[in-house]
């Protein structure tokens, strides 16, 4: 067999030691955190798969870029470097930097939404929808049905359902729809990409009705990689070319540079319309900072400019998405129910199928994330009922079809061995799912509740009961050997 593997296109120059904890320590830490992995101290975490946001390892060139930060209040040289990078790789006319993605979402929502408007999108994202609602709009999901089905293996599960969109336009009228928010590698669907054919068709439909299309470009580079792999006609195109083509159909974007763009903080808003850009530059001064820094230090903008250039390198994206696939394949091979196809930024476990003994009210994904931490010190995140929040009109819990635990892989940070340790812990829990105890809320904040909510086990005080199997074999539980 002629087998040739890919390997990471970098070697490691500096290391950050990890602390392994004992089972007792982890049981105490998760109880103190109200069984919410967001409230754990990072020093108590062994392998941190909470998010791929702001957690990338920067390259030596990016670190060197920090040293040429021009910290002028106005007109920093680094702003112009960033502007050049965004023009080259994303292609939009106007760039407004922001401190991170939600800063751009805030400005865009305030700028374009009037109370009573409707904003369609290919599935919600938490901060995006929250800003749309704060500005007085209602979000309407127009993603295709396959996205809500963890078993459906369609290659572009992020696609917009054009019939749903057309119906919405007919129902509410195009003048109540300021823009459609088009997300790449749809996060809440499991990192599922959108095809270029669908992007083009969606944009054509919107533009025919005078509706703008705003890209959530947060993971557009990873989406471009999937297009190259899966969409006929794109195999020979570079990531750079595909990214430009995606953006060319849209009127602007919000971007969290903490993902694709390989920085620890940063984001931006782009607009092609001169008038809108002028208004956005005016708003950004109020909420973020002057339009040539938008809440960022000059050095941050330099790291972002360099990171954007690195992010579109084929070898980089292949290794990044390849590592996610490596973890996903191990879990799938062991029969763990995961969202298929494996997404771009993480592996998403279907907690309802993983924990059939729990009801939806017992918050299976929240419970599984907490139990995984107790087992091995791996920190994951709930993406289900808790993240969905409450309906702003009825106040009732929104119970989404997908109840997921996200194992999110930071870029360029962990090795294959870390993926192995993670897989072993998930598989061990999957062999004895009854060990996992359901949770209920003890505190629920008003906005984006998943970040700060607290919980308690519905019985017995612990979220993970001792392993009968491990006791039989005479070993102690926990992938860290504790
Ligand atoms: N859009 C998408 C698709 C995102 O995934 C995020 C952040 C944002 C916008 C907001 O950007 O965090 O820079 O303000 N996602 C993170 C996550 C928080 O863990 O998925 P931000």
Coordinates of C-alpha atoms and ligand atoms in Angstrom, one line a residue:
X1 CA 0.0 0.0 0.0
X2 CA 1.3 3.4 -0.9
X3 CA 0.4 5.3 2.3
X4 CA 1.5 8.8 2.7
X5 CA 0.4 10.8 5.8
X6 CA 0.2 14.6 6.2
X7 CA 1.9 16.1 9.2
X8 CA 1.8 19.5 10.8
X9 CA 3.6 22.1 8.6
X10 CA 5.4 23.5 11.7
X11 CA 7.7 22.4 14.5
X12 CA 7.4 23.4 18.1
X13 CA 9.8 26.1 19.4
X14 CA 8.2 26.9 22.8
X15 CA 6.1 24.8 25.1
X16 CA 3.6 25.5 27.8
X17 CA 3.5 22.9 30.5
X18 CA 0.1 21.3 31.3
X19 CA -1.0 20.3 34.8
X20 CA -2.6 17.0 35.3
X21 CA -5.1 16.8 38.2
X22 CA -6.5 14.0 40.3
X23 CA -10.1 12.8 40.1
X24 CA -10.8 14.3 43.5
X25 CA -9.5 17.7 42.4
X26 CA -11.6 17.6 39.3
X27 CA -14.8 16.6 41.2
X28 CA -14.3 19.5 43.5
X29 CA -13.4 21.9 40.6
X30 CA -16.6 21.1 38.6
X31 CA -18.8 21.4 41.6
X32 CA -17.3 24.8 42.4
X33 CA -17.9 25.8 38.8
X34 CA -21.6 25.0 39.1
X35 CA -21.1 22.1 36.6
X36 CA -20.5 24.6 33.9
X37 CA -17.2 24.1 32.0
X38 CA -17.1 27.8 31.2
X39 CA -16.7 28.5 35.0
X40 CA -13.7 26.2 35.5
X41 CA -10.3 27.8 36.0
X42 CA -8.1 27.0 33.1
X43 CA -5.3 25.9 35.4
X44 CA -7.6 23.0 36.5
X45 CA -8.0 21.9 32.8
X46 CA -5.7 19.3 31.2
X47 CA -6.7 19.5 27.5
X48 CA -8.8 22.5 26.7
X49 CA -11.3 21.9 23.9
X50 CA -13.7 24.5 25.1
X51 CA -13.3 26.6 22.0
X52 CA -11.1 27.3 19.0
X53 CA -11.7 31.0 19.7
X54 CA -8.6 33.1 20.6
X55 CA -6.8 29.8 21.5
X56 CA -4.6 29.4 18.4
X57 CA -0.8 29.3 18.7
X58 CA 0.8 32.2 16.9
X59 CA 3.7 31.7 14.6
X60 CA 7.2 33.1 15.2
X61 CA 6.4 35.7 12.5
X62 CA 3.3 36.8 14.3
X63 CA 5.2 37.1 17.6
X64 CA 7.8 39.1 15.7
X65 CA 5.0 41.2 14.3
X66 CA 4.1 42.2 17.9
X67 CA 7.4 44.0 18.1
X68 CA 6.6 46.3 15.3
X69 CA 3.4 47.4 16.8
X70 CA 2.8 51.1 16.0
X71 CA 0.8 52.2 19.0
X72 CA -0.2 55.6 17.5
X73 CA -3.8 56.5 18.4
X74 CA -4.6 57.4 14.8
X75 CA -3.4 56.0 11.5
X76 CA -1.2 53.2 12.9
X77 CA 1.0 51.5 10.3
X78 CA -0.4 48.2 11.4
X79 CA -3.9 49.2 10.5
X80 CA -2.7 49.7 6.9
X81 CA -1.0 46.3 6.9
X82 CA -4.3 44.8 8.1
X83 CA -6.3 46.7 5.5
X84 CA -3.9 45.4 2.7
X85 CA -4.3 41.8 4.0
X86 CA -8.1 42.0 4.1
X87 CA -8.3 43.6 0.7
X88 CA -6.1 40.9 -0.8
X89 CA -7.6 37.8 0.8
X90 CA -11.3 38.9 1.5
X91 CA -11.6 41.6 -1.2
X92 CA -14.0 44.0 0.5
X93 CA -13.7 47.7 0.0
X94 CA -13.9 49.1 3.6
X95 CA -12.3 47.7 6.7
X96 CA -13.4 48.6 10.2
X97 CA -11.4 46.7 12.9
X98 CA -13.2 45.7 16.1
X99 CA -12.0 44.1 19.3
X100 CA -13.6 40.7 18.3
X101 CA -16.4 39.3 16.2
X102 CA -19.3 40.4 18.4
X103 CA -18.0 44.0 18.3
X104 CA -18.5 43.9 14.5
X105 CA -21.9 42.2 15.0
X106 CA -23.0 45.0 17.4
X107 CA -22.0 47.7 14.9
X108 CA -23.6 46.0 11.9
X109 CA -26.9 45.3 13.8
X110 CA -27.2 48.8 15.1
X111 CA -26.4 50.2 11.7
X112 CA -28.8 48.1 9.6
X113 CA -31.7 46.9 11.8
X114 CA -34.9 48.8 12.6
X115 CA -37.2 47.5 15.3
X116 CA -39.6 44.9 13.8
X117 CA -37.2 43.8 11.2
X118 CA -36.5 40.1 10.4
X119 CA -32.9 38.8 9.8
X120 CA -32.7 35.4 8.2
X121 CA -29.6 33.2 8.6
X122 CA -28.3 29.7 8.1
X123 CA -28.8 28.8 11.7
X124 CA -28.2 31.1 14.6
X125 CA -25.0 31.9 16.4
X126 CA -25.4 32.9 20.0
X127 CA -23.7 36.4 19.9
X128 CA -24.9 37.2 16.4
X129 CA -28.6 36.5 17.2
X130 CA -28.3 38.3 20.5
X131 CA -27.1 41.5 18.8
X132 CA -29.9 41.2 16.2
X133 CA -32.5 40.9 18.9
X134 CA -31.0 43.7 21.0
X135 CA -31.4 45.9 17.9
X136 CA -35.1 44.9 17.6
X137 CA -35.0 42.2 15.0
X138 CA -36.3 38.7 15.0
X139 CA -34.0 36.0 13.7
X140 CA -35.4 33.3 11.3
X141 CA -33.5 30.1 10.6
X142 CA -33.4 29.3 6.8
X143 CA -30.8 26.6 6.9
X144 CA -31.7 23.4 5.1
X145 CA -33.3 20.6 7.1
X146 CA -30.2 18.3 6.9
X147 CA -28.4 20.6 9.2
X148 CA -30.6 19.6 12.1
X149 CA -30.0 15.9 11.6
X150 CA -26.8 14.6 13.0
X151 CA -27.0 11.5 10.9
X152 CA -27.4 13.2 7.5
X153 CA -24.1 13.0 5.7
X154 CA -24.7 15.6 3.0
X155 CA -21.4 17.4 2.1
X156 CA -22.8 20.9 2.5
X157 CA -25.1 20.8 5.5
X158 CA -24.6 24.6 6.0
X159 CA -26.5 25.5 2.8
X160 CA -29.4 27.9 2.9
X161 CA -32.8 26.4 1.9
X162 CA -33.8 28.7 -0.9
X163 CA -37.5 27.7 -0.7
X164 CA -37.6 28.7 3.0
X165 CA -35.9 32.0 2.2
X166 CA -38.3 32.7 -0.6
X167 CA -41.3 31.9 1.6
X168 CA -40.0 34.2 4.3
X169 CA -39.5 37.1 1.8
X170 CA -43.1 36.6 0.6
X171 CA -44.4 36.5 4.1
X172 CA -42.8 39.5 5.7
X173 CA -41.8 41.5 2.7
X174 CA -38.3 42.4 1.5
X175 CA -38.5 45.8 3.1
X176 CA -38.5 44.2 6.5
X177 CA -35.4 42.2 5.8
X178 CA -32.3 44.5 6.0
X179 CA -29.9 41.6 5.3
X180 CA -29.3 37.9 5.4
X181 CA -26.5 36.6 7.6
X182 CA -24.6 33.9 5.8
X183 CA -22.4 31.9 8.1
X184 CA -19.5 29.8 6.8
X185 CA -18.8 26.4 8.4
X186 CA -22.0 26.7 10.5
X187 CA -20.9 26.5 14.1
X188 CA -24.1 25.3 15.8
X189 CA -24.7 22.7 13.1
X190 CA -21.3 21.1 13.8
X191 CA -19.0 23.2 11.6
X192 CA -20.8 22.3 8.4
X193 CA -19.8 24.2 5.2
X194 CA -21.8 26.0 2.6
X195 CA -21.2 25.3 -1.1
X196 CA -20.3 28.1 -3.5
X197 CA -23.2 27.2 -5.7
X198 CA -25.5 27.8 -2.7
X199 CA -23.8 31.1 -1.7
X200 CA -24.2 32.3 -5.3
X201 CA -27.8 31.3 -5.5
X202 CA -28.7 32.8 -2.0
X203 CA -27.0 36.0 -2.9
X204 CA -28.7 36.2 -6.3
X205 CA -32.1 35.7 -4.6
X206 CA -31.5 38.3 -1.9
X207 CA -30.1 40.8 -4.3
X208 CA -33.1 40.4 -6.6
X209 CA -35.2 41.6 -3.7
X210 CA -32.8 44.4 -2.7
X211 CA -31.7 42.4 0.4
X212 CA -28.0 42.6 1.4
X213 CA -26.0 39.6 2.2
X214 CA -23.6 39.8 5.1
X215 CA -21.1 37.0 5.5
X216 CA -20.1 35.7 8.9
X217 CA -16.6 35.1 7.7
X218 CA -15.4 33.7 11.0
X219 CA -14.5 30.3 9.6
X220 CA -14.7 31.1 5.8
X221 CA -11.1 29.8 5.2
X222 CA -12.1 26.4 6.6
X223 CA -15.2 26.5 4.5
X224 CA -13.1 27.3 1.4
X225 CA -11.1 24.1 2.1
X226 CA -14.2 22.0 2.2
X227 CA -15.3 23.6 -1.1
X228 CA -11.9 22.7 -2.6
X229 CA -12.3 19.1 -1.4
X230 CA -16.0 18.5 -2.1
X231 CA -17.5 20.9 -4.7
X232 CA -17.1 19.9 -8.4
X233 CA -14.9 22.4 -10.3
X234 CA -12.9 23.7 -7.3
X235 CA -10.3 21.0 -6.8
X236 CA -7.6 22.9 -8.7
X237 CA -8.4 26.3 -7.2
X238 CA -6.3 27.7 -4.3
X239 CA -7.9 28.4 -0.8
X240 CA -7.1 32.0 -1.5
X241 CA -9.1 32.1 -4.8
X242 CA -12.1 30.2 -3.3
X243 CA -12.1 32.6 -0.3
X244 CA -12.2 35.6 -2.6
X245 CA -15.0 34.0 -4.6
X246 CA -17.1 33.4 -1.5
X247 CA -16.7 37.0 -0.4
X248 CA -17.4 38.4 -3.9
X249 CA -21.0 37.3 -3.7
X250 CA -21.6 39.2 -0.5
X251 CA -21.9 42.9 0.5
X252 CA -19.8 42.8 3.6
X253 CA -18.8 40.6 6.5
X254 CA -18.3 40.4 10.2
X255 CA -15.3 38.3 11.3
X256 CA -14.0 37.0 14.5
X257 CA -10.3 36.9 13.8
X258 CA -9.9 34.7 16.9
X259 CA -10.6 31.7 14.7
X260 CA -9.4 31.4 11.1
X261 CA -7.1 34.4 11.4
X262 CA -4.9 32.8 14.1
X263 CA -4.9 35.5 16.7
X264 CA -5.8 35.6 20.3
X265 CA -7.9 38.7 20.0
X266 CA -9.4 40.8 17.1
X267 CA -12.1 41.0 14.6
X268 CA -13.4 43.2 11.8
X269 CA -16.4 44.5 9.9
X270 CA -16.1 44.9 6.2
X271 CA -18.6 46.8 3.9
X272 CA -18.6 47.5 0.2
X273 CA -21.1 50.4 0.4
X274 CA -19.4 53.8 0.9
X275 CA -22.3 55.3 2.8
X276 CA -22.8 52.4 5.2
X277 CA -19.0 52.3 5.8
X278 CA -19.0 55.9 6.7
X279 CA -21.8 55.4 9.3
X280 CA -20.1 52.3 10.7
X281 CA -16.9 54.3 11.1
X282 CA -18.9 56.8 13.1
X283 CA -20.5 54.1 15.3
X284 CA -17.2 52.3 15.9
X285 CA -15.8 55.4 17.6
X286 CA -18.5 55.2 20.2
X287 CA -18.3 51.5 21.0
X288 CA -14.8 50.2 20.1
X289 CA -12.3 52.9 19.4
X290 CA -11.1 55.1 16.6
X291 CA -11.7 53.5 13.1
X292 CA -8.0 52.8 12.6
X293 CA -7.8 50.6 15.7
X294 CA -11.3 49.5 16.8
X295 CA -10.4 48.4 20.3
X296 CA -7.1 46.7 19.3
X297 CA -3.5 47.5 20.0
X298 CA -1.4 48.2 16.9
X299 CA 0.5 45.0 17.6
X300 CA -2.7 43.0 17.6
X301 CA -3.5 44.3 14.1
X302 CA -0.1 43.3 12.9
X303 CA -0.4 39.8 14.2
X304 CA -3.8 39.6 12.5
X305 CA -2.5 40.8 9.2
X306 CA 0.2 38.1 9.3
X307 CA -2.2 35.5 10.6
X308 CA -4.6 36.0 7.7
X309 CA -1.8 35.4 5.2
X310 CA -0.8 32.1 7.1
X311 CA -4.4 31.0 7.4
X312 CA -5.0 30.6 3.7
X313 CA -2.0 28.3 3.1
X314 CA -3.2 24.9 1.9
X315 CA -0.8 23.0 4.2
X316 CA -2.0 24.8 7.2
X317 CA -5.7 24.2 6.6
X318 CA -5.2 20.6 5.6
X319 CA -3.4 19.9 8.9
X320 CA -5.9 21.9 10.9
X321 CA -9.0 20.2 9.5
X322 CA -7.1 16.9 9.3
X323 CA -6.5 16.9 13.1
X324 CA -10.2 17.4 13.7
X325 CA -11.0 14.5 11.4
X326 CA -8.4 12.4 13.2
X327 CA -10.2 12.7 16.4
X328 CA -13.6 12.3 14.8
X329 CA -12.7 9.1 13.1
X330 CA -11.5 7.5 16.3
X331 CA -14.8 8.3 18.0
X332 CA -16.9 7.2 15.0
X333 CA -14.9 3.9 14.8
X334 CA -15.8 3.2 18.4
X335 CA -19.5 3.8 17.8
X336 CA -19.7 7.2 19.5
X337 CA -22.6 9.1 18.0
X338 CA -21.1 12.2 16.4
X339 CA -22.3 14.7 13.9
X340 CA -21.4 13.6 10.4
X341 CA -19.7 14.7 8.3
X342 CA -17.0 15.7 10.7
X343 CA -16.9 19.5 10.8
X344 CA -14.0 21.9 10.3
X345 CA -13.3 23.2 13.9
X346 CA -14.4 20.4 16.2
X347 CA -16.1 17.1 16.7
X348 CA -19.7 17.4 17.9
X349 CA -21.1 14.5 20.1
X350 CA -24.8 13.9 19.9
X351 CA -25.6 13.9 23.6
X352 CA -29.1 12.6 23.2
X353 CA -28.0 9.4 21.5
X354 CA -24.9 9.2 23.8
X355 CA -27.1 9.4 27.0
X356 CA -30.4 7.7 26.1
X357 CA -31.3 7.4 29.8
X358 CA -31.5 11.2 30.2
X359 CA -34.5 13.4 29.2
X360 CA -34.0 16.7 27.4
X361 CA -34.9 18.5 30.6
X362 CA -31.9 16.8 32.3
X363 CA -29.6 18.8 29.9
X364 CA -27.7 15.8 28.5
X365 CA -25.0 17.9 26.7
X366 CA -24.3 20.0 29.7
X367 CA -24.1 16.9 31.8
X368 CA -21.8 15.0 29.4
X369 CA -19.4 18.0 29.1
X370 CA -19.2 18.1 32.9
X371 CA -18.7 14.3 33.2
X372 CA -16.0 14.3 30.6
X373 CA -14.1 16.9 32.5
X374 CA -14.4 14.8 35.7
X375 CA -13.2 11.7 33.9
X376 CA -10.1 13.1 32.2
X377 CA -9.7 16.9 32.7
X378 CA -10.7 17.4 29.0
X379 CA -12.8 20.6 28.8
X380 CA -15.6 20.6 26.2
X381 CA -18.7 22.8 25.7
X382 CA -22.4 22.4 25.6
X383 CA -24.2 23.4 22.4
X384 CA -27.8 22.5 22.9
X385 CA -30.7 23.6 25.1
X386 CA -28.6 25.8 27.4
X387 CA -26.9 27.6 24.5
X388 CA -30.3 28.1 22.7
X389 CA -31.7 30.2 25.5
X390 CA -35.3 31.2 25.8
X391 CA -37.7 32.5 23.2
X392 CA -37.8 36.3 23.6
X393 CA -41.6 36.4 23.0
X394 CA -42.8 33.4 25.1
X395 CA -39.9 33.2 27.6
X396 CA -39.9 29.4 27.1
X397 CA -36.8 27.3 26.7
X398 CA -35.9 26.8 23.0
X399 CA -35.3 23.0 22.7
X400 CA -33.2 22.6 19.5
X401 CA -33.1 19.3 17.7
X402 CA -29.4 19.2 18.1
X403 CA -28.1 18.6 21.7
X404 CA -24.4 18.5 21.3
X405 CA -21.1 18.5 23.1
X406 CA -18.4 20.3 21.2
X407 CA -14.8 19.1 21.3
X408 CA -13.3 22.2 19.7
X409 CA -9.8 22.0 18.5
X410 CA -7.6 25.1 18.9
X411 CA -5.3 25.7 15.8
X412 CA -1.7 24.6 16.0
X413 CA -1.9 23.9 19.8
X414 CA -2.3 20.2 20.5
X415 CA -0.7 17.0 19.2
X416 CA -2.1 13.8 17.9
X417 CA -1.4 12.3 21.4
X418 CA -3.7 14.8 23.0
X419 CA -6.4 13.7 20.5
X420 CA -5.8 10.1 21.5
X421 CA -6.2 10.9 25.3
X422 CA -9.4 12.8 24.5
X423 CA -10.8 9.9 22.4
X424 CA -10.0 7.4 25.1
X425 CA -11.9 9.3 27.7
X426 CA -15.0 9.9 25.5
X427 CA -15.0 6.2 24.5
X428 CA -14.7 5.1 28.2
X429 CA -17.8 7.2 29.0
X430 CA -19.6 5.8 26.0
X431 CA -19.1 2.3 27.3
X432 CA -20.9 3.1 30.6
X433 CA -23.2 6.0 29.8
X434 CA -25.4 5.4 32.9
X435 CA -22.6 6.8 35.0
X436 CA -23.6 10.3 33.8
X437 CA -26.2 12.1 35.9
X438 CA -28.5 14.8 34.5
X439 CA -28.3 18.4 35.6
X440 CA -30.8 21.2 36.4
X441 CA -30.3 25.0 36.5
X442 CA -29.6 26.7 39.9
X443 CA -28.8 30.1 38.3
X444 CA -29.7 31.5 34.9
X445 CA -28.4 34.8 33.6
X446 CA -30.5 36.9 31.2
X447 CA -28.2 37.1 28.2
X448 CA -26.2 34.3 26.6
X449 CA -26.9 32.1 29.7
X450 CA -24.5 29.3 28.8
X451 CA -21.5 31.4 29.7
X452 CA -22.4 32.0 33.4
X453 CA -25.3 29.6 34.3
X454 CA -24.9 27.3 37.3
X455 CA -26.3 23.8 37.7
X456 CA -26.6 20.9 40.1
X457 CA -26.9 17.1 39.5
X458 CA -30.6 16.0 39.6
X459 CA -29.6 13.3 42.2
X460 CA -26.7 12.2 44.3
X461 CA -24.5 15.3 44.0
X462 CA -22.0 14.0 41.5
X463 CA -22.3 14.3 37.7
X464 CA -20.2 11.1 37.1
X465 CA -20.7 8.0 39.1
X466 CA -17.8 5.6 39.7
X467 CA -17.0 3.1 36.9
X468 CA -18.1 -0.4 37.5
X469 CA -15.9 -1.7 34.7
X470 CA -12.8 0.0 36.0
X471 CA -13.5 -1.3 39.5
X472 CA -13.8 -4.8 38.0
X473 CA -10.5 -4.5 36.2
X474 CA -8.9 -3.1 39.4
X475 CA -7.9 0.2 37.8
X476 CA -8.7 3.7 38.9
X477 CA -10.8 5.9 36.6
X478 CA -9.6 8.9 34.7
X479 CA -7.5 9.1 31.5
X480 CA -4.8 11.0 33.3
X481 CA -4.1 7.9 35.3
X482 CA -5.5 9.3 38.5
Ligands
LIG1 N1 -19.7 34.1 14.7 C1 -19.3 32.8 14.8 C2 -19.7 31.8 13.8 C3 -18.7 32.4 16.0 O1 -18.3 31.1 16.1 C4 -18.3 33.4 16.9 C5 -17.6 33.0 18.2 C6 -18.7 34.7 16.7 C7 -19.4 35.0 15.5 C8 -18.4 35.8 17.7 O2 -17.0 36.1 17.7 O3 -16.2 35.5 20.0 O4 -14.9 37.0 18.5 O5 -17.0 37.8 19.6 N2 -17.5 31.8 18.5 C9 -16.8 31.4 19.7 C10 -17.0 29.9 19.9 C11 -17.1 32.1 21.0 O6 -16.5 29.3 20.9 O7 -17.6 29.3 19.0 P1 -16.2 36.6 19.0

